[in-house]
């Protein structure tokens, strides 16, 4: 076939065809690529704080105006998630991720020559933000397609690239700034992010084709029996040479789908059986963006969980250092608190993947437990009054954040939410809804801090959002079960309506009509 020839000529670009989800194979290469994509996207975003003081001094701007660079970047990244889904379904994951890597690098390089903070808004906020979306979401989507039983564990481990990037990039960029300045350091970061193109080139598409059970039938006996019955009706013997009927019964000419074409220009009647090789039905077109997920009540509840939970994802990392400084803790010790949070997040991601990989287990309930514990961690921050109290809260929060942040998007592929078939469209819509909270969360926490003059109010707002997220997450499974029961009931009712109630004497009535019509014909 054409696909086989293409796979031989271009083994690095042809799609991988499997009869079932491989749970490995080329998927390990995809996981390796996702590790570096995660490091070069979210890892750079979280490490961008090392440029804050330099940007404020160079542009003579306030901290709030500089912080809008990352806010716009994160908003564009999540807001354009449906666009990423559409482009991936249209052009493939590989091309979209490679294009995203070019956009990220271009935005960073342009930003190194920026003269005003508005230039930063456009270059990093819009251009690089769009590139982050095109790079991250398709990679995690195709990674989920390569794994089934190990999906949670592999995704969680690969997502730790973000945490390791925070360790390595922050001190490396700081040391580089002292040597060549912040502009050339930012230029170097942009050139480094161009390696996302290499990661994108490794994303070979996957095709799952289930094996069809082929019923092997003897090629001669069914055909001879068939024609013997037909010739019996026409009073023609299949074994008679004088009848002029030639039957081609070789195995190569007796397929499942046959077609008889009599030739009328010869004195003898010939029946030729033709083979129809090109009888495969055309494959249905893939929807660019399947909005049918919006009619799924379980997905709607899960989307609201993501909306409110996102309020608690970003604010703690932004306000943990100001909170520690307000309590009289030194800057060095405050940095240790943030580092401990990042280390705990690595262990949280790996632990969550290991637990969710166990069978049998209802993964949505494990996620709910982690979200509840994450809410407890957020409520505990305001009660800490010294270094070790904040350190304990940060480690606990970082661990629980890792369990949720590394699994909430891959869980869309579970049957309790939408399933692997609709995961691509669902991820685009889900991240799009998250963008609203990602844009409003940090400013909302900032308004509360300015109003109350207390950093604890920011953590209370994050905890309230996380609690609301836990409520909606607890409704996902009941909505899915209720919807399945409702669909099954509707199917049974429709099947009952299709088959009408027949009277007991239905057959007798038809036999009587047939006898009367037969008598009428005899009379004629």
Coordinates of N, CA, C and O in Angstrom, one line a residue, residues 38-52 70 73-74 77 108 132 159-167 169-171 173 193 312-318 321 338 341-343 345-346 349 397-398 401-402 405-406:
X38 N 8.7 21.0 28.3 CA 8.2 21.5 29.6 C 9.3 22.4 30.2 O 9.0 23.5 30.7
X39 N 10.6 22.0 30.1 CA 11.6 22.8 30.7 C 11.8 24.1 29.9 O 12.0 25.2 30.6
X40 N 11.7 24.1 28.6 CA 11.9 25.3 27.8 C 10.7 26.2 27.7 O 10.7 27.3 27.1
X41 N 9.5 25.8 28.2 CA 8.3 26.6 28.2 C 8.0 27.1 29.6 O 8.4 28.2 30.0
X42 N 7.4 26.2 30.5 CA 7.1 26.6 31.8 C 8.3 26.9 32.7 O 8.3 27.7 33.6
X43 N 9.4 26.2 32.4 CA 10.6 26.4 33.2 C 11.2 27.8 33.0 O 11.6 28.5 33.9
X44 N 11.1 28.3 31.7 CA 11.6 29.7 31.4 C 10.6 30.7 32.0 O 11.0 31.7 32.6
X45 N 9.3 30.4 31.9 CA 8.3 31.3 32.5 C 8.5 31.5 34.0 O 8.5 32.7 34.5
X46 N 8.7 30.4 34.7 CA 8.9 30.5 36.1 C 10.3 31.1 36.5 O 10.4 31.6 37.6
X47 N 11.2 31.0 35.6 CA 12.6 31.6 35.9 C 12.7 33.0 35.4 O 13.8 33.6 35.6
X48 N 11.7 33.6 34.8 CA 11.8 34.9 34.2 C 11.9 36.0 35.3 O 12.3 37.1 35.0
X49 N 11.6 35.6 36.6 CA 11.7 36.6 37.6 C 13.1 37.2 37.8 O 13.3 38.3 38.4
X50 N 14.1 36.5 37.4 CA 15.5 36.9 37.5 C 15.7 38.2 36.7 O 16.7 38.9 37.0
X51 N 14.9 38.5 35.7 CA 15.1 39.7 34.9 C 14.3 40.9 35.5 O 14.4 42.0 34.9
X52 N 13.4 40.7 36.5 CA 12.5 41.7 36.9 C 13.3 43.0 37.3 O 12.9 44.1 36.9
X70 N 4.6 38.7 32.0 CA 4.3 37.3 32.2 C 2.8 37.0 32.3 O 2.3 36.0 31.8
X73 N 1.7 36.9 28.8 CA 2.2 35.7 28.2 C 1.4 34.4 28.6 O 1.0 33.6 27.7
X74 N 1.1 34.3 29.9 CA 0.3 33.1 30.4 C -1.1 33.2 29.8 O -1.7 32.1 29.4
X77 N -1.1 32.2 26.2 CA -0.8 30.8 26.1 C -2.0 29.9 26.3 O -2.2 28.9 25.6
X108 N 11.6 36.0 22.1 CA 12.6 36.3 23.1 C 13.8 37.1 22.4 O 14.3 38.0 23.1
X132 N 4.3 29.4 23.1 CA 4.2 28.5 24.3 C 3.0 27.6 24.1 O 3.1 26.4 24.4
X159 N 6.9 15.6 33.1 CA 6.5 17.0 33.4 C 7.5 17.6 34.4 O 7.4 18.8 34.7
X160 N 8.3 16.8 35.1 CA 9.3 17.4 36.0 C 10.4 18.2 35.4 O 11.2 18.8 36.1
X161 N 10.4 18.2 34.0 CA 11.3 19.1 33.4 C 11.2 20.5 33.8 O 12.2 21.3 33.8
X162 N 10.0 20.9 34.0 CA 9.7 22.3 34.5 C 10.4 22.6 35.8 O 11.0 23.7 36.0
X163 N 10.3 21.6 36.7 CA 10.9 21.8 38.1 C 12.5 21.9 38.0 O 13.1 22.7 38.6
X164 N 13.0 20.9 37.2 CA 14.5 20.9 37.1 C 15.0 22.1 36.4 O 16.1 22.6 36.6
X165 N 14.2 22.7 35.5 CA 14.6 23.9 34.8 C 14.7 25.1 35.7 O 15.6 25.9 35.6
X166 N 13.8 25.1 36.7 CA 13.8 26.2 37.7 C 15.1 26.2 38.4 O 15.7 27.2 38.7
X167 N 15.6 25.0 38.8 CA 16.8 24.8 39.5 C 18.0 25.3 38.7 O 18.9 26.0 39.2
X169 N 18.1 26.9 35.4 CA 18.0 28.1 34.6 C 18.2 29.4 35.5 O 18.9 30.3 35.1
X170 N 17.6 29.4 36.7 CA 17.6 30.6 37.5 C 19.0 31.0 37.9 O 19.5 32.1 37.7
X171 N 19.8 30.1 38.5 CA 21.2 30.4 38.8 C 22.1 30.6 37.6 O 23.0 31.5 37.6
X173 N 21.2 31.8 34.6 CA 20.9 33.1 33.9 C 21.4 34.2 34.8 O 22.0 35.2 34.3
X193 N 15.9 28.3 23.3 CA 14.5 27.8 23.1 C 14.2 27.4 21.7 O 13.2 26.7 21.4
X312 N -5.4 29.0 42.5 CA -4.5 28.6 43.5 C -3.1 28.1 43.0 O -2.3 27.7 43.8
X313 N -3.0 28.1 41.7 CA -1.7 27.5 41.1 C -0.6 28.5 41.1 O 0.5 28.2 41.4
X314 N -0.9 29.8 40.8 CA 0.2 30.8 40.5 C 0.5 31.7 41.7 O 1.6 32.1 41.9
X315 N -0.6 32.1 42.4 CA -0.4 33.2 43.4 C 0.6 32.8 44.5 O 1.4 33.6 44.9
X316 N 0.5 31.5 45.0 CA 1.5 31.2 46.1 C 2.9 31.4 45.8 O 3.7 32.0 46.6
X317 N 3.3 31.0 44.6 CA 4.7 31.2 44.2 C 5.1 32.7 44.0 O 6.2 33.0 44.2
X318 N 4.1 33.5 43.7 CA 4.3 34.9 43.6 C 4.4 35.6 44.9 O 5.2 36.6 45.1
X321 N 7.5 34.8 48.9 CA 8.6 35.6 49.3 C 8.2 36.9 50.0 O 8.7 37.3 51.0
X338 N 11.4 29.0 48.6 CA 10.9 28.8 47.3 C 11.6 27.6 46.6 O 10.9 26.9 45.9
X341 N 10.0 24.5 47.9 CA 8.7 24.2 47.3 C 8.9 23.6 45.9 O 8.1 22.6 45.5
X342 N 9.9 24.0 45.1 CA 10.1 23.4 43.8 C 10.6 22.0 43.9 O 10.2 21.1 43.1
X343 N 11.5 21.7 44.9 CA 11.9 20.3 45.1 C 10.8 19.4 45.5 O 10.6 18.3 44.9
X345 N 7.7 19.8 44.7 CA 6.8 19.6 43.5 C 7.3 18.5 42.7 O 6.5 17.7 42.1
X346 N 8.6 18.3 42.5 CA 9.1 17.2 41.7 C 8.7 15.8 42.3 O 8.2 15.0 41.6
X349 N 4.9 15.3 41.7 CA 4.5 14.8 40.4 C 4.8 13.3 40.2 O 4.0 12.6 39.6
X397 N 2.7 22.3 50.4 CA 2.0 22.8 49.3 C 2.7 22.4 48.0 O 2.0 22.0 47.0
X398 N 4.0 22.4 47.9 CA 4.7 22.1 46.7 C 4.5 20.6 46.3 O 4.3 20.3 45.1
X401 N 0.9 20.4 45.1 CA 0.7 21.1 43.8 C 1.3 20.2 42.7 O 0.7 20.2 41.6
X402 N 2.4 19.5 43.0 CA 2.9 18.6 42.0 C 1.9 17.5 41.6 O 1.8 17.0 40.5
X405 N -0.9 19.5 39.5 CA -0.5 20.2 38.3 C 0.1 19.2 37.2 O -0.1 19.4 36.0
X406 N 0.6 18.1 37.7 CA 1.2 17.1 36.7 C 0.1 16.1 36.1 O 0.5 15.4 35.2

